[in-house]
PDB file of C-alpha atoms in Angstrom:
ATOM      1  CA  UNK A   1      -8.592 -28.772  25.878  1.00 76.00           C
ATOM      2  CA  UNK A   2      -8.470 -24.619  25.248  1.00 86.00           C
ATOM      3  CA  UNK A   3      -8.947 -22.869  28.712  1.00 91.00           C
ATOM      4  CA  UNK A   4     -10.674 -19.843  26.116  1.00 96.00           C
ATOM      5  CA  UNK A   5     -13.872 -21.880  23.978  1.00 97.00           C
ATOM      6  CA  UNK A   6     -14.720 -21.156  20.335  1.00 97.00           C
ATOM      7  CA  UNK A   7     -17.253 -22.716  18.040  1.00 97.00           C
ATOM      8  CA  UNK A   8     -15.370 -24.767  15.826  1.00 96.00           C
ATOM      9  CA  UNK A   9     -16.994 -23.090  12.517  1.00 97.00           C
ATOM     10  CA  UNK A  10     -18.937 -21.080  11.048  1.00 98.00           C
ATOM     11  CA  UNK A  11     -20.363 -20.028   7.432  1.00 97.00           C
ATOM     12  CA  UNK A  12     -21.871 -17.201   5.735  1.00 96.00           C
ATOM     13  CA  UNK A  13     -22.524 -15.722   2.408  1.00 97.00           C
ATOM     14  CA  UNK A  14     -20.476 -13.122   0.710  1.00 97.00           C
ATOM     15  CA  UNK A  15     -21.689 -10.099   2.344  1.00 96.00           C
ATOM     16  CA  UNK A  16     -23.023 -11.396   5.331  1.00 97.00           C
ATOM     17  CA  UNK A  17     -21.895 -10.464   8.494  1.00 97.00           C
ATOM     18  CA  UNK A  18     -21.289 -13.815  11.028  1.00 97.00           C
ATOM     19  CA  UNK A  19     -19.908 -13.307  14.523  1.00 98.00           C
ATOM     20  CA  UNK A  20     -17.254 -15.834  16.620  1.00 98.00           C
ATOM     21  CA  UNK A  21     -17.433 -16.377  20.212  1.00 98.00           C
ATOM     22  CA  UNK A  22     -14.844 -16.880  22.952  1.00 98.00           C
ATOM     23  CA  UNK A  23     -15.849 -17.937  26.291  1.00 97.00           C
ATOM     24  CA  UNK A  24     -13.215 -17.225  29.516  1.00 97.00           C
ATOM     25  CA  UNK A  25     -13.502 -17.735  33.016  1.00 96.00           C
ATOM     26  CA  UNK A  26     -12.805 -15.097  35.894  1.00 96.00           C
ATOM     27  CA  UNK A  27      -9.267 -16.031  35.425  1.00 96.00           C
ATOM     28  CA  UNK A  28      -8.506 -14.663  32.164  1.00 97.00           C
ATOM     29  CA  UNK A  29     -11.268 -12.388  30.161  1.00 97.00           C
ATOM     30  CA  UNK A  30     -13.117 -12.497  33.791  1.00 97.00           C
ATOM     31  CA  UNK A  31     -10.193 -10.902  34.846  1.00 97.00           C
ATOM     32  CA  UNK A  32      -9.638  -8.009  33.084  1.00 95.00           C
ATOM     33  CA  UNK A  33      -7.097  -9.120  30.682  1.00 96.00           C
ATOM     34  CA  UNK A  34      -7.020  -8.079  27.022  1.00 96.00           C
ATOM     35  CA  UNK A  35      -8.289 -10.152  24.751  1.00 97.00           C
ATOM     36  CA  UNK A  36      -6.420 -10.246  20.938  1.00 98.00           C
ATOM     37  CA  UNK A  37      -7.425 -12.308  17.662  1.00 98.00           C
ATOM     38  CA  UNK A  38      -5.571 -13.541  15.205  1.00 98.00           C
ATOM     39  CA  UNK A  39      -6.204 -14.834  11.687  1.00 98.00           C
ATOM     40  CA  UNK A  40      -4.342 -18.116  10.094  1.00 97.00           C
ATOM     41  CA  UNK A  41      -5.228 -18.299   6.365  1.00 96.00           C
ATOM     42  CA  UNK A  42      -4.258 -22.186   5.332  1.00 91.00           C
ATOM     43  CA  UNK A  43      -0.856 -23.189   5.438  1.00 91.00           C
ATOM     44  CA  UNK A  44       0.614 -19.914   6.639  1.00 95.00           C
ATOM     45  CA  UNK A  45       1.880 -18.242  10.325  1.00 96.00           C
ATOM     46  CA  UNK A  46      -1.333 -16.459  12.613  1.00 97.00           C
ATOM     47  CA  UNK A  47      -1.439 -12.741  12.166  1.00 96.00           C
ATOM     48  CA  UNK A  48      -2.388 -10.533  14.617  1.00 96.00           C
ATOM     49  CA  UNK A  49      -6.118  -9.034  13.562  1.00 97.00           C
ATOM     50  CA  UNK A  50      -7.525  -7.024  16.352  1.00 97.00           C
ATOM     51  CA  UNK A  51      -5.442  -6.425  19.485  1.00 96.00           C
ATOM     52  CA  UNK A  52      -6.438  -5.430  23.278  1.00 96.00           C
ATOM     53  CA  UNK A  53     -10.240  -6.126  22.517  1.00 97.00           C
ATOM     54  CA  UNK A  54     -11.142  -3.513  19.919  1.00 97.00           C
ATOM     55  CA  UNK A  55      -8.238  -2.232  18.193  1.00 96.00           C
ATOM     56  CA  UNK A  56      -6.546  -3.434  14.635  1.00 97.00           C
ATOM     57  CA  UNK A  57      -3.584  -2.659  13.406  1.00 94.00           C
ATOM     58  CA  UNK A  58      -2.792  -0.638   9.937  1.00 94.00           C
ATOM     59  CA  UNK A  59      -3.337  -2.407   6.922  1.00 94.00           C
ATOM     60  CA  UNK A  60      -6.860  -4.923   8.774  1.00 96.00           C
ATOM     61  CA  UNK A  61     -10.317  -3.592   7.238  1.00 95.00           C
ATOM     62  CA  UNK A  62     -12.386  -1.962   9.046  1.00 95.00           C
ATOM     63  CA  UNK A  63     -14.611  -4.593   8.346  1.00 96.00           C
ATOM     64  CA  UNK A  64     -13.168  -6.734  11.366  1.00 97.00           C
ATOM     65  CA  UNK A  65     -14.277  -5.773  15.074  1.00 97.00           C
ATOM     66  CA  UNK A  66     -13.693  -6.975  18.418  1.00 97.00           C
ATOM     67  CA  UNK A  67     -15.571  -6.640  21.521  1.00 97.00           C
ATOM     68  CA  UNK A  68     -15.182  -7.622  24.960  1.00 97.00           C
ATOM     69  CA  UNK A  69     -17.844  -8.296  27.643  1.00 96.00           C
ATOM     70  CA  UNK A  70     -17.935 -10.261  31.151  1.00 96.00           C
ATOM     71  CA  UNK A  71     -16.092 -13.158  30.844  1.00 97.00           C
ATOM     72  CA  UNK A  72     -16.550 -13.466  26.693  1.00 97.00           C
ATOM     73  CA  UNK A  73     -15.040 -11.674  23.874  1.00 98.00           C
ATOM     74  CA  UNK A  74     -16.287 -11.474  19.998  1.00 98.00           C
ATOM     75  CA  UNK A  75     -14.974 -10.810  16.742  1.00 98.00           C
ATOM     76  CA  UNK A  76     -17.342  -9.722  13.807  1.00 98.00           C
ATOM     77  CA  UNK A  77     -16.684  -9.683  10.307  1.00 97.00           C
ATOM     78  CA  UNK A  78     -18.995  -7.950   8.060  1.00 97.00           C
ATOM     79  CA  UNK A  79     -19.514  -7.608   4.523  1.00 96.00           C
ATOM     80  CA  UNK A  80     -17.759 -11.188   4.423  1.00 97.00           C
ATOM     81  CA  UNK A  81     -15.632 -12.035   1.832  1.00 97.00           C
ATOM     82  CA  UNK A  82     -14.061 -15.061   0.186  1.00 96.00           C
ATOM     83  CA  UNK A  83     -10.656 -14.151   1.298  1.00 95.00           C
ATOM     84  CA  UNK A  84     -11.688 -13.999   4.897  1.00 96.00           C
ATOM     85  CA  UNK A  85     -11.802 -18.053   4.850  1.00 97.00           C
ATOM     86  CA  UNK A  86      -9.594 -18.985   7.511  1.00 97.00           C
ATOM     87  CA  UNK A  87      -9.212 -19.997  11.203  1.00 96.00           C
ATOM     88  CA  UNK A  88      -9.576 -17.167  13.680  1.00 98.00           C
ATOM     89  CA  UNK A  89      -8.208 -17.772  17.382  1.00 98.00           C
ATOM     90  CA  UNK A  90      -8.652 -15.609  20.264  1.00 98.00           C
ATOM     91  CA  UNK A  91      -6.061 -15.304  22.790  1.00 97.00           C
ATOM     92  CA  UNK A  92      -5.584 -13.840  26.529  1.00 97.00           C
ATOM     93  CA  UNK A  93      -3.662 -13.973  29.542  1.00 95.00           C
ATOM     94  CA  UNK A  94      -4.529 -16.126  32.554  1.00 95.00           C
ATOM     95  CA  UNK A  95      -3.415 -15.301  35.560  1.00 95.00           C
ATOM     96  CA  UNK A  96      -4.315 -19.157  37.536  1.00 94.00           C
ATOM     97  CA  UNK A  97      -2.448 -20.684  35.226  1.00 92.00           C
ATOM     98  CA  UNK A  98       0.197 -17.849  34.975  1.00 92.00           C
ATOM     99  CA  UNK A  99       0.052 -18.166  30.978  1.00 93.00           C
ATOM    100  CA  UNK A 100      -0.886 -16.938  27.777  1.00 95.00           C
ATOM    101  CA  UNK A 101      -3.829 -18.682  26.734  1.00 96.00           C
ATOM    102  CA  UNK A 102      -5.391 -19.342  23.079  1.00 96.00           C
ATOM    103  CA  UNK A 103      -8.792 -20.288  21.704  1.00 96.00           C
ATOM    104  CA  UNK A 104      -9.786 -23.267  20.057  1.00 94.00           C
ATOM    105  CA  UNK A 105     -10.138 -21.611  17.125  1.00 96.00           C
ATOM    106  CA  UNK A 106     -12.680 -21.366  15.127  1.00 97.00           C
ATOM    107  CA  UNK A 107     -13.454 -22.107  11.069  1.00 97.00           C
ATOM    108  CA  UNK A 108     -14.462 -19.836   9.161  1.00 97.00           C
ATOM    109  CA  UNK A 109     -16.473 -20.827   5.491  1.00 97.00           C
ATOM    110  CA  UNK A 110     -17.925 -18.422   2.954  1.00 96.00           C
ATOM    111  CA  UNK A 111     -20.464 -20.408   1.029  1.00 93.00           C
TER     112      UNK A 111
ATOM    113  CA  UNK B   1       9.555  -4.064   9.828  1.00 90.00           C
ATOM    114  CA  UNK B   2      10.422  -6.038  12.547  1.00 94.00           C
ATOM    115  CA  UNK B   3      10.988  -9.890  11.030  1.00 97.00           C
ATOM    116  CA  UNK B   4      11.275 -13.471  12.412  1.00 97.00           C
ATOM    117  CA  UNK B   5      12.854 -16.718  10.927  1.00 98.00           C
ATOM    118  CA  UNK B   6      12.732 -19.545  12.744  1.00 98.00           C
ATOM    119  CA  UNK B   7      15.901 -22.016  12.542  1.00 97.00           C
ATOM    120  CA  UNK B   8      16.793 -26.149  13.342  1.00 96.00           C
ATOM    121  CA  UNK B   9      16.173 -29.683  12.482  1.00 96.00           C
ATOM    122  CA  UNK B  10      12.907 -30.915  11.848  1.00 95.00           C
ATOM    123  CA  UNK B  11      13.349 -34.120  12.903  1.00 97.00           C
ATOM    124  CA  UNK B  12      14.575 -35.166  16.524  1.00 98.00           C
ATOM    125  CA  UNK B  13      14.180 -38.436  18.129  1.00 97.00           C
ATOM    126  CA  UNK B  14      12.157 -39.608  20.990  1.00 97.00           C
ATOM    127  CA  UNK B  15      13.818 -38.808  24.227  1.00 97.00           C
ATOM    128  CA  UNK B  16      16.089 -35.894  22.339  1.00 98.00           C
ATOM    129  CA  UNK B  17      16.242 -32.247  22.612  1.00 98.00           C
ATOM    130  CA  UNK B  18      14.731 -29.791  20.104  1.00 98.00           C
ATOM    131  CA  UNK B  19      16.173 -27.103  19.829  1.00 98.00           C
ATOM    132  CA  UNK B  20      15.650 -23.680  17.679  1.00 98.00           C
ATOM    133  CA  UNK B  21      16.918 -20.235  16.770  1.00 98.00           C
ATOM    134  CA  UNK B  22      14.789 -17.433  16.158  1.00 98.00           C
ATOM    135  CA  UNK B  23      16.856 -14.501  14.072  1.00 98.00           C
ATOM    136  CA  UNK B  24      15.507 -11.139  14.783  1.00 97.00           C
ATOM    137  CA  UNK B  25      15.968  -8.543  11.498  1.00 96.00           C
ATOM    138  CA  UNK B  26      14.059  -4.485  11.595  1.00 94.00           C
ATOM    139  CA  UNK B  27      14.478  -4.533  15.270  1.00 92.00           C
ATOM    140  CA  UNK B  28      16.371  -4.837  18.022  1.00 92.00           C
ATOM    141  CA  UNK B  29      16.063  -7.795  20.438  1.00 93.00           C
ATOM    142  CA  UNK B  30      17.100  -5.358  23.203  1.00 89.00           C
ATOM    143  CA  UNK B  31      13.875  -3.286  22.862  1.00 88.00           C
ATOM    144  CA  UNK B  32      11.094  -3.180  25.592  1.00 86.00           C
ATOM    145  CA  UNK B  33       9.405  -6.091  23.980  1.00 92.00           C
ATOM    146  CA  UNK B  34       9.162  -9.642  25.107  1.00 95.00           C
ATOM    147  CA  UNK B  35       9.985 -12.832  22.700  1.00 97.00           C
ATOM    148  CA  UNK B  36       7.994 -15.418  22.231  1.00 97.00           C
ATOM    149  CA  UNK B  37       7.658 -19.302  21.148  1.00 98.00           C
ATOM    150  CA  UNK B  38       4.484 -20.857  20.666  1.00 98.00           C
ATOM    151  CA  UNK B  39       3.828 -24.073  18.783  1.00 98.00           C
ATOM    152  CA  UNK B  40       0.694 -25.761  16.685  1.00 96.00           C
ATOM    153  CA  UNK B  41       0.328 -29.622  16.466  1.00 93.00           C
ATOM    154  CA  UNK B  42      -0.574 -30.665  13.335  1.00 87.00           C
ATOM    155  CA  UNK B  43      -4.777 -29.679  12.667  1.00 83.00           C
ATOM    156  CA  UNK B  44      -4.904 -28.030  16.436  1.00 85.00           C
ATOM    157  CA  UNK B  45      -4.684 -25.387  17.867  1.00 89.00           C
ATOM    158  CA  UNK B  46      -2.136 -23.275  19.151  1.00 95.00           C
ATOM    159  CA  UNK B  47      -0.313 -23.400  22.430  1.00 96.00           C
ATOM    160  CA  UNK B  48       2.044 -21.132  24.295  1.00 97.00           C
ATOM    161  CA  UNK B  49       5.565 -22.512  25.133  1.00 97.00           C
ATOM    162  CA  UNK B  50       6.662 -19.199  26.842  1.00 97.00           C
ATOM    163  CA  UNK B  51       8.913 -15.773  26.541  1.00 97.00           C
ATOM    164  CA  UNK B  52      12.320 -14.107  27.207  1.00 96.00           C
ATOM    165  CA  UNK B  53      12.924 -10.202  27.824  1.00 94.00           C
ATOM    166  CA  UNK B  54      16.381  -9.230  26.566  1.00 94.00           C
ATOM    167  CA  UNK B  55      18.162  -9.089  30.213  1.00 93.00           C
ATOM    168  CA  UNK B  56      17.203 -12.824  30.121  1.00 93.00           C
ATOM    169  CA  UNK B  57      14.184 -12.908  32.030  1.00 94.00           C
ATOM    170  CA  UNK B  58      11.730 -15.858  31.286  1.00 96.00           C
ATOM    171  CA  UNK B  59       8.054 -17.090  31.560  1.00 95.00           C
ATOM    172  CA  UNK B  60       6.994 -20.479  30.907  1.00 96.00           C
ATOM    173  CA  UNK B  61       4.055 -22.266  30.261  1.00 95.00           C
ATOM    174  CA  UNK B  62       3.696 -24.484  34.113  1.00 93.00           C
ATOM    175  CA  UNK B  63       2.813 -27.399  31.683  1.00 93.00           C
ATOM    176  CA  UNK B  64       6.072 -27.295  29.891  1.00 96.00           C
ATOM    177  CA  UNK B  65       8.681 -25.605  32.019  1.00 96.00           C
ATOM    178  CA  UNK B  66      10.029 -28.591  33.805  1.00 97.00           C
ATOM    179  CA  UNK B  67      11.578 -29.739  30.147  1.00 98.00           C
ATOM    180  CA  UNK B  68      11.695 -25.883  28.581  1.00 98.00           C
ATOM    181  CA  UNK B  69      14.715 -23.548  28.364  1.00 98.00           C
ATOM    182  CA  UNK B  70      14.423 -20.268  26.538  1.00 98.00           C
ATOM    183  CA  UNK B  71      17.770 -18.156  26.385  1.00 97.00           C
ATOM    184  CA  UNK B  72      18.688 -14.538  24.523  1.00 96.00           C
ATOM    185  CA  UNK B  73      22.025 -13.815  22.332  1.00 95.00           C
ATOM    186  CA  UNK B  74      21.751 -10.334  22.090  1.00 94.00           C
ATOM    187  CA  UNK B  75      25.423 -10.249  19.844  1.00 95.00           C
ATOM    188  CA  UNK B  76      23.449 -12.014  17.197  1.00 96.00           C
ATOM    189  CA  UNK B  77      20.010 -10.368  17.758  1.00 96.00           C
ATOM    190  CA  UNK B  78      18.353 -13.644  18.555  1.00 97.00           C
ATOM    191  CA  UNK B  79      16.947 -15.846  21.016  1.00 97.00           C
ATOM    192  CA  UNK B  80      16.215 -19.751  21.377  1.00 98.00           C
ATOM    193  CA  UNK B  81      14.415 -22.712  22.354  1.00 98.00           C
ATOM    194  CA  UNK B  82      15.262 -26.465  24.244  1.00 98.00           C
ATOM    195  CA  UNK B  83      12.675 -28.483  24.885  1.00 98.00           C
ATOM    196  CA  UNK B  84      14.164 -31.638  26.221  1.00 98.00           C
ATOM    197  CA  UNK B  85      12.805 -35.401  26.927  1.00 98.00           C
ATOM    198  CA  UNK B  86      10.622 -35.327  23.499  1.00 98.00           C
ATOM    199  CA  UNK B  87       8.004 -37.681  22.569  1.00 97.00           C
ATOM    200  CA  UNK B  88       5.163 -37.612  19.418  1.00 95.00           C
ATOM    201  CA  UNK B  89       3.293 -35.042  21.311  1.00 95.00           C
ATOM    202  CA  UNK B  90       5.941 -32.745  20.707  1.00 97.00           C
ATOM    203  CA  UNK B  91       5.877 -32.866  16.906  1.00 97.00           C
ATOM    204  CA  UNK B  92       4.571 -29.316  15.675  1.00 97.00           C
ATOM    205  CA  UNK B  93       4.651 -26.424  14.105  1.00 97.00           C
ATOM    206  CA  UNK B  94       7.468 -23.947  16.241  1.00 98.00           C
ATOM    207  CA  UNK B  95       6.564 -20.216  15.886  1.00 98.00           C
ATOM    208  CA  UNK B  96       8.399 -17.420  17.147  1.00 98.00           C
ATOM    209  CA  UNK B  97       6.381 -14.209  18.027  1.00 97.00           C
ATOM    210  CA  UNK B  98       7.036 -10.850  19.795  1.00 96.00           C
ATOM    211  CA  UNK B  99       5.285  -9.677  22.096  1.00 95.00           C
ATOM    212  CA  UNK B 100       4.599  -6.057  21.686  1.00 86.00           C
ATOM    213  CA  UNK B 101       5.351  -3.837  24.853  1.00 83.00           C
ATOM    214  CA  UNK B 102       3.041  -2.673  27.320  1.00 86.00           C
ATOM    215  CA  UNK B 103       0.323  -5.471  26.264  1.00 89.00           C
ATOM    216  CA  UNK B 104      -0.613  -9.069  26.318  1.00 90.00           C
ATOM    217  CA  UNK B 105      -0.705  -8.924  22.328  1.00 94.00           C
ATOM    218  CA  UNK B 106       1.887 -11.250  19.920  1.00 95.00           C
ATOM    219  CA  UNK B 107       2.077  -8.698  16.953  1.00 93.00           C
ATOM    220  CA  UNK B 108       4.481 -10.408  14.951  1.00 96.00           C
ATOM    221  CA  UNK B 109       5.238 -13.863  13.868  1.00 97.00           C
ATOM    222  CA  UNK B 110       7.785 -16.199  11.957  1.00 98.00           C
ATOM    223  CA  UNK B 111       6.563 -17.816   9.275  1.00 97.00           C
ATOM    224  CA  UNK B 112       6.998 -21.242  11.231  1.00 97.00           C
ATOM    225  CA  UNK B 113       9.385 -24.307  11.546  1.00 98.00           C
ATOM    226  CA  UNK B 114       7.917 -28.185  11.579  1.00 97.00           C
ATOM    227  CA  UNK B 115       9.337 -30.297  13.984  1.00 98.00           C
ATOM    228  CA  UNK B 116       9.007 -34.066  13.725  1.00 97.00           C
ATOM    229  CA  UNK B 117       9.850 -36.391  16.553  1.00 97.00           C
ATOM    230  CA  UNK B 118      10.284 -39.899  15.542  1.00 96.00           C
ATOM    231  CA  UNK B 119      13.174 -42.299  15.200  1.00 94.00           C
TER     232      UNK B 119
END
């Protein structure tokens, strides 16, 4: 069981914009600690896609975003594309349990 | 570019040790960054096994350190994994990741070793 909660999917059209949820505790988002997401196309290693809540690294469309609010974090991808089919997780740093700390992850489907 | 390649047998038998190399190449393993091992049972998610800085200082996950042992070879620009007392739960994907300095974030990744554990 993930201390950090996704939904496990979701689905959009090409174009579409669709947002994914992760849901701390005061120990972890709560907290203050930066929240990162990472993308894991199928069969291949996660790659870091947006780090310290808002910020992506050279080379990630602009067309990813993170945000971070409370004890929750998001990621939005708009203008969704095929390629963009993968699992997203979310990760953070919990200071309870004195250890890094992933999502669930979630699915993501363009229909 | 910093690069990671994770190394070892993919299959270890109940009660065994696993244990991996991760070869650092673009970068040194000296640098203000932390190194990192995480692992991914088959269809879940991922999970955190825990980190070495390069004057050997480690973190572990609390639900793995009794059986974990991470440890740094600076000479060969690489660091490793034990994880002792295996069973089936262990059997996963083994990643190695940096940990980029001055934040929480894991910016890059090996490509990823599976590890079986059956007899």
């Amino acid at each position: 069981q993930s201390v950090l909660t996704q939904p496990p999917s979701v689905s959009g059209a090409p174009g579409q914009r669709v947002t994914i949820s992760c849901s701390g505790s005061s120990s972890n988002i709560g907290a203050g600690h930066d929240v990162h997401w990472l993308q894991q196309l199928p069969g291949t290693a996660p790659k870091r896609l947006i780090y310290n809540n808002n910020n992506r690294p050279s080379g990630v469309p602009d067309r990813f975003s993170g945000s971070k609010s409370g004890t929750s974090a998001s990621l939005a991808i708009t203008g969704l594309q095929a390629e963009d089919e993968a699992d997203y997780y979310c990760q953070s740093y919990d200071s309870s349990l004195s250890a890094y700390v992933f999502g669930s992850g979630t699915k993501v489907t363009v229909l | 570019q910093v690069q990671l390649q994770e190394s070892g047998p993919g299959l270890v038998k109940p009660s065994g040790t696993l244990s991996l190399t991760c070869a650092v190449s673009g970068g040194s393993i000296s640098s203000s960054d932390w190194w990192n091992w995480v692992r991914q049972s088959p269809g879940k998610g991922l999970e955190w096994i825990g980190q070495i800085y390069h004057t050997g200082s480690t973190n572990y996950n609390p639900s793995l350190s009794s059986r974990v042992t991470i440890s740094v070879d600076k000479s060969k620009n690489q660091f490793s994994l034990r994880l002792s007392s295996v069973t089936a739960a262990d059997t996963a994907v083994y990643y190695c990741a940096r940990q980029q300095s001055a934040t929480t974030s894991l910016d890059y990744w090996g490509q990823g070793t599976l590890v079986t554990v059956s007899s």
